[in-house]
XYZ file of C-alpha atoms in Angstrom:
624
model
C 0.138 -0.202 0.348
C 2.815 2.359 0.723
C 4.279 1.339 -2.422
C 1.370 2.427 -4.549
C 0.641 5.533 -2.793
C 4.312 6.432 -3.771
C 3.869 5.769 -7.564
C 0.264 8.187 -7.061
C 2.427 10.912 -6.101
C 5.057 9.905 -9.112
C 2.628 10.519 -11.421
C 0.718 13.143 -10.058
C 2.860 15.884 -11.889
C 1.907 14.145 -15.278
C -1.387 14.081 -15.040
C -1.422 17.943 -14.070
C 0.375 18.692 -16.712
C -2.129 17.323 -19.004
C -3.301 19.961 -20.962
C -7.174 20.976 -22.263
C -8.044 18.806 -25.870
C -9.083 20.402 -28.871
C -10.745 18.405 -31.570
C -10.053 19.937 -34.968
C -13.608 19.796 -37.340
C -13.372 20.608 -40.773
C -16.099 22.363 -42.980
C -15.499 25.614 -41.022
C -15.171 28.388 -43.333
C -14.932 31.207 -40.686
C -12.334 29.265 -38.767
C -13.288 26.948 -35.425
C -13.435 29.414 -32.812
C -11.492 27.842 -29.475
C -14.320 29.043 -26.668
C -13.708 25.885 -24.095
C -11.723 27.153 -20.987
C -7.795 26.160 -21.008
C -4.733 26.628 -18.961
C -4.400 30.029 -18.859
C -0.958 31.514 -17.018
C -0.971 35.911 -16.602
C 2.760 37.177 -16.401
C 2.025 40.435 -14.844
C 5.704 41.562 -15.781
C 6.159 39.842 -19.373
C 9.686 38.227 -18.270
C 9.290 34.674 -18.438
C 10.297 32.891 -21.096
C 8.736 29.872 -22.476
C 11.062 27.462 -20.417
C 10.287 29.518 -17.562
C 6.244 29.351 -18.174
C 6.730 25.469 -18.962
C 8.139 24.603 -15.717
C 5.148 26.608 -13.963
C 3.832 24.066 -10.910
C 0.129 23.330 -11.530
C -1.277 25.119 -8.735
C 0.164 28.548 -11.261
C -2.199 27.507 -14.003
C -6.043 28.902 -14.030
C -8.621 27.610 -16.096
C -9.794 30.379 -18.665
C -11.213 30.517 -22.241
C -9.935 32.876 -24.817
C -11.245 36.131 -25.636
C -10.859 39.667 -24.596
C -9.441 40.471 -21.624
C -9.649 44.834 -21.889
C -6.419 47.021 -21.451
C -3.846 44.569 -20.008
C 0.016 44.655 -21.043
C 0.611 41.601 -19.391
C 1.737 38.608 -21.265
C -1.271 36.003 -21.433
C 0.103 32.623 -21.565
C -2.438 29.894 -22.901
C -1.823 25.788 -23.103
C -3.661 23.235 -25.323
C -3.400 20.184 -27.190
C -4.875 19.892 -30.393
C -6.334 16.456 -31.406
C -6.414 15.557 -35.227
C -9.790 13.177 -36.444
C -9.727 10.291 -38.491
C -9.079 11.762 -41.836
C -5.405 12.334 -44.150
C -2.883 14.774 -43.553
C -3.973 18.022 -43.728
C -2.331 21.723 -42.922
C -3.591 23.949 -40.350
C -3.540 27.513 -38.913
C -3.652 28.634 -35.348
C -5.181 32.109 -36.076
C -5.112 35.172 -33.609
C -7.443 37.458 -35.878
C -7.602 40.763 -33.801
C -5.394 43.018 -35.723
C -3.893 45.055 -33.181
C -1.965 42.599 -31.334
C 2.089 43.792 -30.513
C 3.314 40.161 -30.211
C 2.131 36.949 -30.668
C 3.874 33.865 -30.156
C 3.412 29.609 -30.467
C 5.406 26.675 -29.462
C 4.875 23.291 -30.618
C 5.920 19.907 -29.400
C 7.272 17.892 -32.369
C 8.378 14.320 -31.821
C 11.797 14.849 -33.955
C 12.966 17.837 -33.205
C 11.001 18.803 -29.820
C 10.137 22.276 -29.432
C 9.945 24.446 -32.123
C 8.669 28.462 -31.264
C 6.676 30.816 -34.562
C 6.465 34.944 -33.583
C 4.133 37.398 -34.855
C 2.553 40.282 -34.432
C 2.527 43.974 -35.912
C 5.277 45.081 -33.962
C 7.421 42.343 -35.977
C 8.650 43.163 -39.566
C 7.024 41.044 -42.333
C 10.070 38.609 -43.097
C 9.854 37.685 -39.141
C 6.336 36.243 -39.623
C 5.630 33.084 -40.480
C 2.382 34.451 -42.569
C 1.734 37.614 -44.509
C -1.861 38.345 -43.380
C -3.607 40.846 -41.236
C -4.678 37.825 -38.721
C -1.550 36.740 -37.231
C -1.406 32.631 -38.383
C 0.527 29.968 -37.517
C 0.619 27.147 -39.516
C 1.297 23.339 -38.260
C 0.523 19.865 -40.104
C -1.702 17.608 -38.274
C -1.973 13.816 -39.023
C -4.673 11.492 -38.241
C -5.882 10.897 -34.546
C -2.081 12.912 -34.102
C -2.310 15.328 -30.798
C -0.121 18.900 -31.315
C 0.764 20.153 -27.664
C 0.733 23.910 -28.249
C 1.691 27.401 -25.986
C 0.474 30.655 -27.350
C 1.895 34.172 -25.764
C 0.105 36.889 -26.150
C 1.384 40.524 -25.147
C -0.058 44.117 -26.351
C -0.082 47.139 -25.093
C -3.413 48.210 -26.061
C -6.516 46.134 -25.905
C -5.476 42.337 -25.245
C -8.251 40.646 -27.693
C -7.066 37.333 -27.751
C -9.442 34.995 -29.701
C -8.106 32.066 -30.976
C -9.385 30.282 -34.188
C -8.510 27.060 -35.466
C -8.783 27.345 -39.691
C -7.877 24.916 -42.663
C -5.242 26.680 -44.503
C -7.097 26.272 -47.742
C -10.027 27.534 -46.119
C -8.383 30.294 -44.708
C -7.021 31.712 -48.000
C -10.149 31.505 -49.537
C -12.098 33.242 -46.800
C -8.962 36.065 -47.026
C -8.994 36.354 -50.530
C -12.959 37.239 -50.411
C -12.118 39.882 -47.374
C -9.833 41.460 -49.783
C -12.428 41.926 -52.467
C -14.757 43.221 -50.153
C -12.333 45.505 -48.264
C -11.395 47.086 -51.466
C -14.650 47.950 -52.409
C -15.150 49.842 -49.157
C -11.714 51.751 -49.292
C -12.008 52.154 -53.138
C -15.489 53.925 -52.256
C -13.787 56.348 -49.230
C -10.748 57.108 -51.570
C -12.909 57.682 -54.677
C -14.807 60.168 -52.561
C -12.145 61.678 -51.585
C -9.904 62.008 -54.189
C -13.002 63.313 -56.579
C -14.292 66.086 -53.989
C -10.523 67.290 -53.827
C -10.443 67.485 -57.693
C -13.866 69.198 -57.464
C -12.199 71.497 -55.090
C -9.370 72.742 -57.227
C -11.572 73.288 -60.217
C -14.650 75.181 -57.958
C -11.832 76.744 -54.891
C -14.878 75.914 -52.630
C -13.491 74.915 -49.431
C -16.340 72.632 -48.415
C -15.273 70.190 -51.020
C -12.217 70.149 -49.961
C -13.005 69.489 -46.256
C -15.064 66.523 -47.342
C -12.416 64.912 -49.524
C -10.066 65.238 -46.536
C -12.893 63.848 -44.052
C -13.235 60.713 -46.595
C -9.463 59.933 -46.919
C -8.460 60.368 -43.216
C -11.736 57.860 -42.312
C -9.744 55.300 -45.037
C -6.439 55.929 -43.308
C -8.502 54.699 -39.622
C -10.336 52.096 -41.546
C -6.828 50.890 -43.104
C -5.379 51.404 -39.259
C -8.188 49.389 -37.940
C -7.949 46.794 -39.949
C -4.391 46.242 -40.031
C -3.380 47.255 -43.269
C -0.038 48.942 -42.335
C 1.098 46.204 -40.270
C 1.447 43.933 -43.229
C 2.868 46.729 -45.282
C 6.516 46.333 -45.924
C 7.554 49.772 -45.664
C 5.692 50.234 -42.311
C 6.190 47.014 -40.621
C 9.681 47.811 -40.023
C 8.579 50.620 -37.866
C 7.346 48.993 -34.677
C 4.750 50.528 -33.057
C 3.635 52.558 -36.194
C 0.281 50.799 -36.589
C 0.075 51.668 -32.650
C 0.446 55.601 -32.854
C -1.616 55.486 -35.607
C -4.864 54.040 -33.656
C -3.977 56.694 -31.122
C -3.039 59.645 -33.427
C -4.981 59.314 -36.250
C -8.259 60.239 -34.880
C -7.424 63.904 -34.488
C -6.699 63.713 -38.140
C -10.173 62.591 -38.593
C -11.582 64.886 -35.855
C -9.948 68.025 -37.244
C -11.689 67.198 -40.724
C -14.587 66.525 -39.574
C -14.734 69.764 -37.787
C -13.775 71.706 -40.514
C -16.619 70.046 -42.600
C -19.368 70.830 -39.958
C -18.160 74.142 -39.530
C -18.432 74.783 -43.435
C -21.357 72.908 -43.908
C -23.553 74.179 -41.427
C -21.263 77.998 -40.989
C -20.816 77.560 -37.674
C -18.860 80.760 -37.540
C -21.564 82.706 -37.823
C -24.771 80.749 -36.406
C -23.565 78.725 -33.326
C -20.217 80.013 -32.418
C -20.515 78.709 -28.905
C -20.825 74.957 -30.473
C -17.330 75.966 -32.720
C -15.594 76.440 -29.320
C -17.162 72.931 -28.309
C -15.600 71.045 -31.232
C -12.260 73.111 -30.887
C -12.416 72.068 -27.294
C -12.815 68.460 -27.932
C -10.096 68.502 -30.341
C -7.773 70.269 -27.711
C -8.822 67.315 -25.386
C -8.079 64.721 -27.805
C -4.194 66.121 -28.353
C -3.617 66.185 -24.762
C -5.147 62.575 -24.642
C -2.675 61.130 -26.937
C -0.150 62.790 -25.653
C -0.414 60.019 -22.802
C 1.329 57.748 -25.404
C 4.564 58.372 -24.352
C 3.353 57.903 -21.078
C 0.917 55.449 -20.617
C -0.218 53.712 -24.205
C -3.306 51.818 -22.904
C -4.815 55.113 -21.473
C -4.178 57.070 -24.324
C -5.790 54.557 -26.356
C -8.878 54.667 -23.837
C -8.999 58.356 -23.447
C -8.807 58.458 -27.579
C -11.433 55.791 -28.230
C -14.005 57.432 -25.857
C -13.315 60.934 -26.842
C -14.042 59.615 -30.449
C -17.556 58.400 -29.524
C -18.307 61.970 -28.483
C -17.951 63.268 -31.719
C -21.304 61.726 -33.521
C -23.165 62.899 -30.544
C -22.106 66.198 -30.876
C -22.687 66.189 -34.814
C -26.346 65.303 -34.015
C -26.544 67.864 -31.871
C -25.206 70.583 -33.964
C -27.965 69.165 -36.464
C -30.268 69.732 -33.481
C -29.729 73.343 -33.225
C -29.426 74.011 -36.570
C -33.274 72.395 -37.023
C -33.836 74.589 -34.260
C -32.676 77.976 -35.935
C -34.845 76.376 -39.150
C -32.108 76.374 -41.061
C -33.360 72.749 -42.481
C -30.053 70.595 -42.607
C -30.484 68.183 -45.115
C -31.734 64.462 -43.911
C -29.026 62.706 -45.432
C -26.558 63.893 -42.945
C -28.769 62.254 -40.162
C -29.297 58.787 -42.138
C -25.090 58.532 -42.886
C -24.714 59.399 -38.769
C -27.238 56.775 -37.586
C -25.174 53.933 -40.211
C -22.155 55.468 -38.443
C -23.980 54.600 -35.115
C -25.394 51.280 -36.388
C -21.726 49.899 -37.477
C -19.932 50.832 -34.361
C -22.674 49.380 -32.273
C -22.614 46.072 -34.594
C -18.984 45.918 -33.489
C -19.626 46.633 -29.816
C -21.917 43.177 -30.459
C -19.324 41.672 -32.081
C -19.732 38.457 -29.363
C -23.371 38.081 -30.043
C -22.170 38.313 -33.822
C -19.899 35.427 -32.910
C -22.711 33.582 -31.129
C -24.701 33.440 -34.771
C -21.792 31.823 -36.547
C -23.393 28.504 -36.318
C -25.967 29.556 -38.270
C -24.039 30.660 -41.263
C -23.738 28.423 -43.996
C -20.313 28.536 -45.383
C -19.289 31.065 -48.444
C -23.511 31.556 -48.694
C -23.071 33.856 -44.651
C -19.898 35.736 -45.582
C -21.788 38.572 -46.040
C -23.432 38.706 -42.054
C -20.197 37.444 -41.105
C -17.871 40.305 -43.088
C -20.681 42.868 -41.328
C -20.076 41.810 -37.997
C -16.610 41.813 -38.541
C -16.274 44.963 -40.104
C -19.214 46.799 -38.833
C -17.399 50.286 -38.058
C -15.812 50.140 -41.738
C -19.326 49.511 -43.250
C -21.054 52.320 -41.105
C -18.397 54.906 -41.864
C -18.426 54.272 -45.643
C -22.529 54.373 -45.677
C -22.177 57.619 -43.529
C -19.560 58.857 -46.030
C -21.843 58.131 -48.796
C -24.484 59.797 -47.533
C -22.640 62.695 -46.526
C -21.372 63.027 -50.343
C -24.832 62.957 -50.991
C -25.746 65.544 -48.573
C -22.980 68.093 -49.810
C -24.294 67.519 -53.409
C -27.692 68.362 -52.116
C -26.615 71.312 -50.429
C -24.837 72.438 -53.455
C -27.903 72.031 -55.761
C -30.104 73.680 -53.065
C -27.289 76.729 -53.151
C -27.670 76.607 -57.158
C -31.431 77.047 -56.944
C -31.200 79.924 -54.475
C -28.882 81.554 -56.589
C -30.791 81.008 -59.449
C -34.291 82.089 -57.446
C -32.053 85.265 -56.029
C -31.209 86.541 -59.631
C -34.831 85.620 -60.746
C -36.272 88.124 -57.598
C -33.013 90.503 -58.717
C -34.562 90.798 -62.331
C -38.131 90.743 -61.332
C -36.758 93.439 -58.647
C -34.941 95.535 -61.840
C -38.132 95.450 -64.003
C -40.359 96.492 -60.857
C -37.952 99.357 -60.678
C -37.941 100.535 -64.159
C -41.948 100.303 -64.224
C -42.122 102.083 -61.023
C -39.806 104.450 -62.898
C -41.802 104.683 -65.792
C -44.850 104.879 -63.614
C -43.650 107.801 -61.942
C -42.353 109.464 -64.840
C -45.967 108.948 -66.125
C -47.383 110.776 -62.771
C -44.901 113.492 -63.280
C -46.063 114.129 -66.538
C -49.789 113.526 -65.721
C -49.168 116.414 -62.650
C -47.245 118.861 -64.964
C -50.014 118.438 -67.686
C -53.088 118.998 -65.469
C -50.985 121.782 -63.537
C -50.592 123.729 -66.590
C -53.929 123.101 -68.661
C -56.151 122.784 -65.443
C -54.619 124.956 -62.373
C -52.280 127.335 -64.456
C -55.683 128.540 -66.216
C -57.730 128.579 -63.896
C -55.399 130.379 -61.594
C -54.244 133.047 -64.348
C -58.361 133.725 -64.443
C -58.770 133.789 -60.663
C -55.493 136.541 -60.794
C -56.696 139.052 -63.132
C -60.174 138.941 -61.593
C -58.378 139.680 -58.530
C -56.552 142.624 -60.314
C -59.702 144.294 -60.906
C -60.889 147.918 -59.684
C -63.980 145.612 -59.219
C -63.967 142.623 -58.087
C -66.538 140.045 -58.254
C -66.245 138.144 -54.702
C -68.934 135.627 -55.342
C -67.284 135.319 -59.044
C -63.676 134.947 -57.716
C -64.713 132.538 -54.641
C -66.163 130.189 -57.394
C -62.988 130.176 -59.418
C -60.553 129.701 -56.067
C -63.607 126.725 -55.222
C -62.628 125.077 -58.555
C -59.038 125.339 -58.168
C -59.227 123.870 -54.882
C -61.529 121.221 -55.872
C -58.905 120.730 -59.047
C -56.190 120.172 -56.677
C -57.832 117.990 -54.509
C -58.341 115.455 -57.742
C -54.522 115.808 -58.184
C -53.643 114.897 -54.602
C -56.232 111.920 -54.831
C -54.534 110.927 -58.477
C -51.006 110.577 -56.599
C -52.291 108.108 -53.942
C -50.812 104.474 -54.377
C -53.737 102.666 -53.539
C -57.326 102.841 -56.411
C -60.777 103.235 -54.817
C -63.901 101.712 -56.021
C -66.333 103.096 -58.259
C -69.385 103.678 -55.548
C -66.718 105.620 -53.377
C -65.228 107.590 -56.277
C -69.027 108.923 -57.352
C -69.363 109.652 -53.481
C -66.354 111.694 -53.078
C -67.089 113.640 -56.148
C -70.838 114.582 -55.013
C -69.234 116.172 -51.607
C -66.745 117.522 -53.218
C -69.241 119.298 -56.336
C -71.720 120.102 -54.231
C -70.563 123.439 -52.193
C -69.525 124.679 -55.645
C -73.025 123.445 -57.622
C -74.774 125.835 -54.657
C -72.490 128.609 -55.515
C -73.163 128.715 -58.825
C -76.939 128.159 -58.376
C -77.059 124.908 -60.276
C -79.354 121.883 -58.284
C -77.838 118.716 -59.414
C -79.841 115.290 -59.123
C -78.127 112.483 -58.347
C -79.376 108.903 -59.748
C -76.785 106.384 -58.847
C -77.837 102.859 -58.839
C -76.639 100.121 -57.060
C -73.410 99.611 -58.442
C -70.597 96.279 -57.953
C -68.571 97.017 -55.456
C -65.705 95.077 -57.272
C -65.430 97.886 -59.797
C -61.952 99.436 -58.648
C -60.319 102.325 -60.407
C -56.793 103.420 -60.213
C -55.689 106.382 -58.968
C -55.063 107.948 -62.932
C -58.451 106.161 -63.890
C -60.187 107.869 -60.990
C -59.181 111.106 -61.793
C -59.669 111.265 -65.698
C -63.470 110.214 -64.640
C -63.811 112.558 -61.806
C -62.043 115.576 -64.632
C -64.737 113.986 -67.119
C -67.680 115.092 -65.036
C -65.777 117.962 -63.691
C -65.848 119.134 -66.911
C -69.229 118.448 -68.492
C -70.988 119.972 -65.485
C -68.535 123.151 -66.022
C -69.715 123.137 -69.220
C -73.389 123.201 -68.073
C -72.557 126.250 -65.571
C -71.121 127.799 -68.322
C -72.844 127.629 -71.213
C -76.143 125.694 -70.703
C -77.848 129.133 -68.586
C -80.066 126.954 -66.067
C -80.413 126.231 -62.653
C -80.628 122.232 -62.760
C -78.930 119.336 -64.432
C -78.923 115.642 -63.713
C -76.408 113.224 -62.977
C -76.978 109.393 -63.206
C -75.037 106.215 -62.935
C -76.282 102.922 -63.682
C -75.660 98.809 -65.387
C -77.287 98.280 -68.409
C -78.649 95.190 -69.728
C -75.237 94.353 -70.827
C -73.533 94.707 -67.731
C -71.705 98.028 -69.036
C -71.394 101.594 -66.894
C -73.327 103.722 -68.233
C -72.677 107.668 -66.870
C -75.387 110.213 -68.142
C -75.212 114.404 -67.229
C -78.217 116.081 -68.875
C -79.783 119.398 -68.472
C -82.624 121.328 -70.386
C -80.725 124.080 -71.292
C -80.154 125.809 -74.544
C -78.616 122.657 -76.017
C -75.642 122.373 -78.668
C -75.143 124.460 -81.416
C -75.163 123.623 -85.178
C -72.748 122.401 -86.012
C -71.269 120.565 -82.684
C -67.866 122.428 -82.496
C -65.198 119.718 -81.372
C -61.810 122.244 -81.396
C -62.739 123.306 -77.843
C -60.139 121.924 -75.316
C -62.989 120.820 -73.165
C -65.033 118.431 -75.285
C -61.542 117.057 -76.669
C -60.414 116.734 -73.166
C -63.305 114.998 -72.376
C -62.858 112.444 -75.524
C -58.991 112.281 -74.149
C -59.728 111.360 -71.095
C -62.545 108.466 -72.158
C -60.318 106.815 -74.609
C -58.012 106.313 -71.893
C -60.641 104.629 -69.562
C -61.301 102.856 -72.374
C -64.634 103.656 -72.694
C -66.755 105.853 -75.004
C -68.442 109.185 -75.192
C -71.250 110.534 -76.572
C -72.447 114.034 -76.868
C -76.240 114.215 -77.970
C -79.171 116.847 -77.933
C -82.258 116.195 -76.172
C -85.719 115.168 -76.908
C -87.321 118.377 -78.978
C -83.903 120.207 -79.428
C -83.413 121.927 -75.967
C -80.611 120.615 -73.507
C -77.334 118.271 -73.722
C -76.827 115.075 -72.109
C -73.082 113.889 -72.240
C -73.168 109.881 -72.175
C -70.091 108.008 -71.239
C -70.395 104.372 -72.029
C -67.427 101.789 -69.900
C -67.293 98.491 -71.088
C -68.210 95.433 -68.909
C -65.341 93.510 -69.973
C -62.853 96.267 -69.530
C -60.719 95.512 -66.262
C -59.806 98.499 -64.297
C -58.164 97.667 -60.841
C -56.032 99.312 -58.609
C -52.303 99.061 -59.586
C -50.041 100.081 -56.814
C -46.800 102.716 -57.454
C -44.555 99.093 -57.167
């Protein structure tokens, strides 16, 4: 019994060193994720070499599944045993898919040579890596029913996403080729938009195109950095830490170009200077955060990532503020920002997308897998596409506004020309009225006043006529017209005192006239002058003390104004050379009507009949 107990003590280390076994499975187009717990050891200082780790006692190892461990600069060791199925010999790859790992090493046990090592990571030049891919892949052969023991060491300054995959070599190559084609489409869209708008800027010299082109190209570089494109570039792979520096500092460039684009698009310098200051403040804070890379890379990484997430909500707030101010920003900007947020959300929920992988059917499920792995890239590409449409919409709208403003300018110039013509016509009309009307009447009144014996009644009548003419002239200068009913009412009120002074009793017979019949100031003056001239002739030549004025609409809807008196009648033949009758006919013609002067029945008296057709429209025209 004591011997058996001693034998168990000798075999205990062997059993304690037994590694978790991973059975490789074929037909995993997206790689076989190692999700089961493995032996795990965390080296805080990262100083232990492989021999020291291999000699660690069993109690120092923990059981933990590979995955994201957050920002941890320690060296993470995993120990596992890979076993092949009963099949023919095949080539396999052990893959660390996260593209921003600094150092990744794998140690294999081989029966003929013992332990061999392979080293990769974005801090090593390409020629030192076992496979030239963004994903760090380590090839190995696996015989049927063969088991291979492996130690995996991962150390990085940034995010320690330690996911591990087992991938058949041929399937891995096909997947990478297809992924490269899809990535090239997104890179092509971003690069094409960037250079296209830069060329437009060179042609039009509009800074909005420059800023948008710069933003598209900066996002392209940022997407290539996240995808690890620079780590597999022969030029940049010889600069250790180049990719790490790009991850921290390049968001500053992307934020700056975004700031310049938003400032130019929304005219923040004039419309929202406070929001512009907030953007500059964010850029300054990001600069201070990025400078932490010289002290603590993980802190600089985290702060930069956190501050970049503030750019989108701040842009959304700018859109909201612009909408509140009535600027109506294009909805395409909002759609683009939502696409960016959706893509980032997909990347954040990558663990959920990974859980859906068993439901994906090989190459047919590539699109869903690509979205799950490159959600941010797809979101930014869609964002830039919608932003480009928003810029085009803005330029189109501004062009329409300029054309509309030009049309309004042409209309304003035409209105100004019409106003000048109207003013000149009014000036000519005023001069004519003053010369023909007031001038002669004032001259007559002046001669009457110079006589030794002044007839006060006659002089008063002349002055009253002058005052009436002056009022008529002032009415004609008003910008607004007057309806026919009000016009006749005003005329009756103004002429009543003069008619009484002349001893003429005027009978008014005005039927119901349409209120919508409106005359312009000039037409109103012509009509009043015509009626006034007819009544003046009655006072001067008829030799009667009564007359009548009627206004009605006849059966055809025409306006008929008749001024009649039972006086001496008209001479034979009718004399039309006098200025009074000529002026009356001229005014009737300007009104679009007809003037008829007839003898009353029995040869006694006279009637002046003015007819304005119903089809003639007379609306008030303002000075503008």
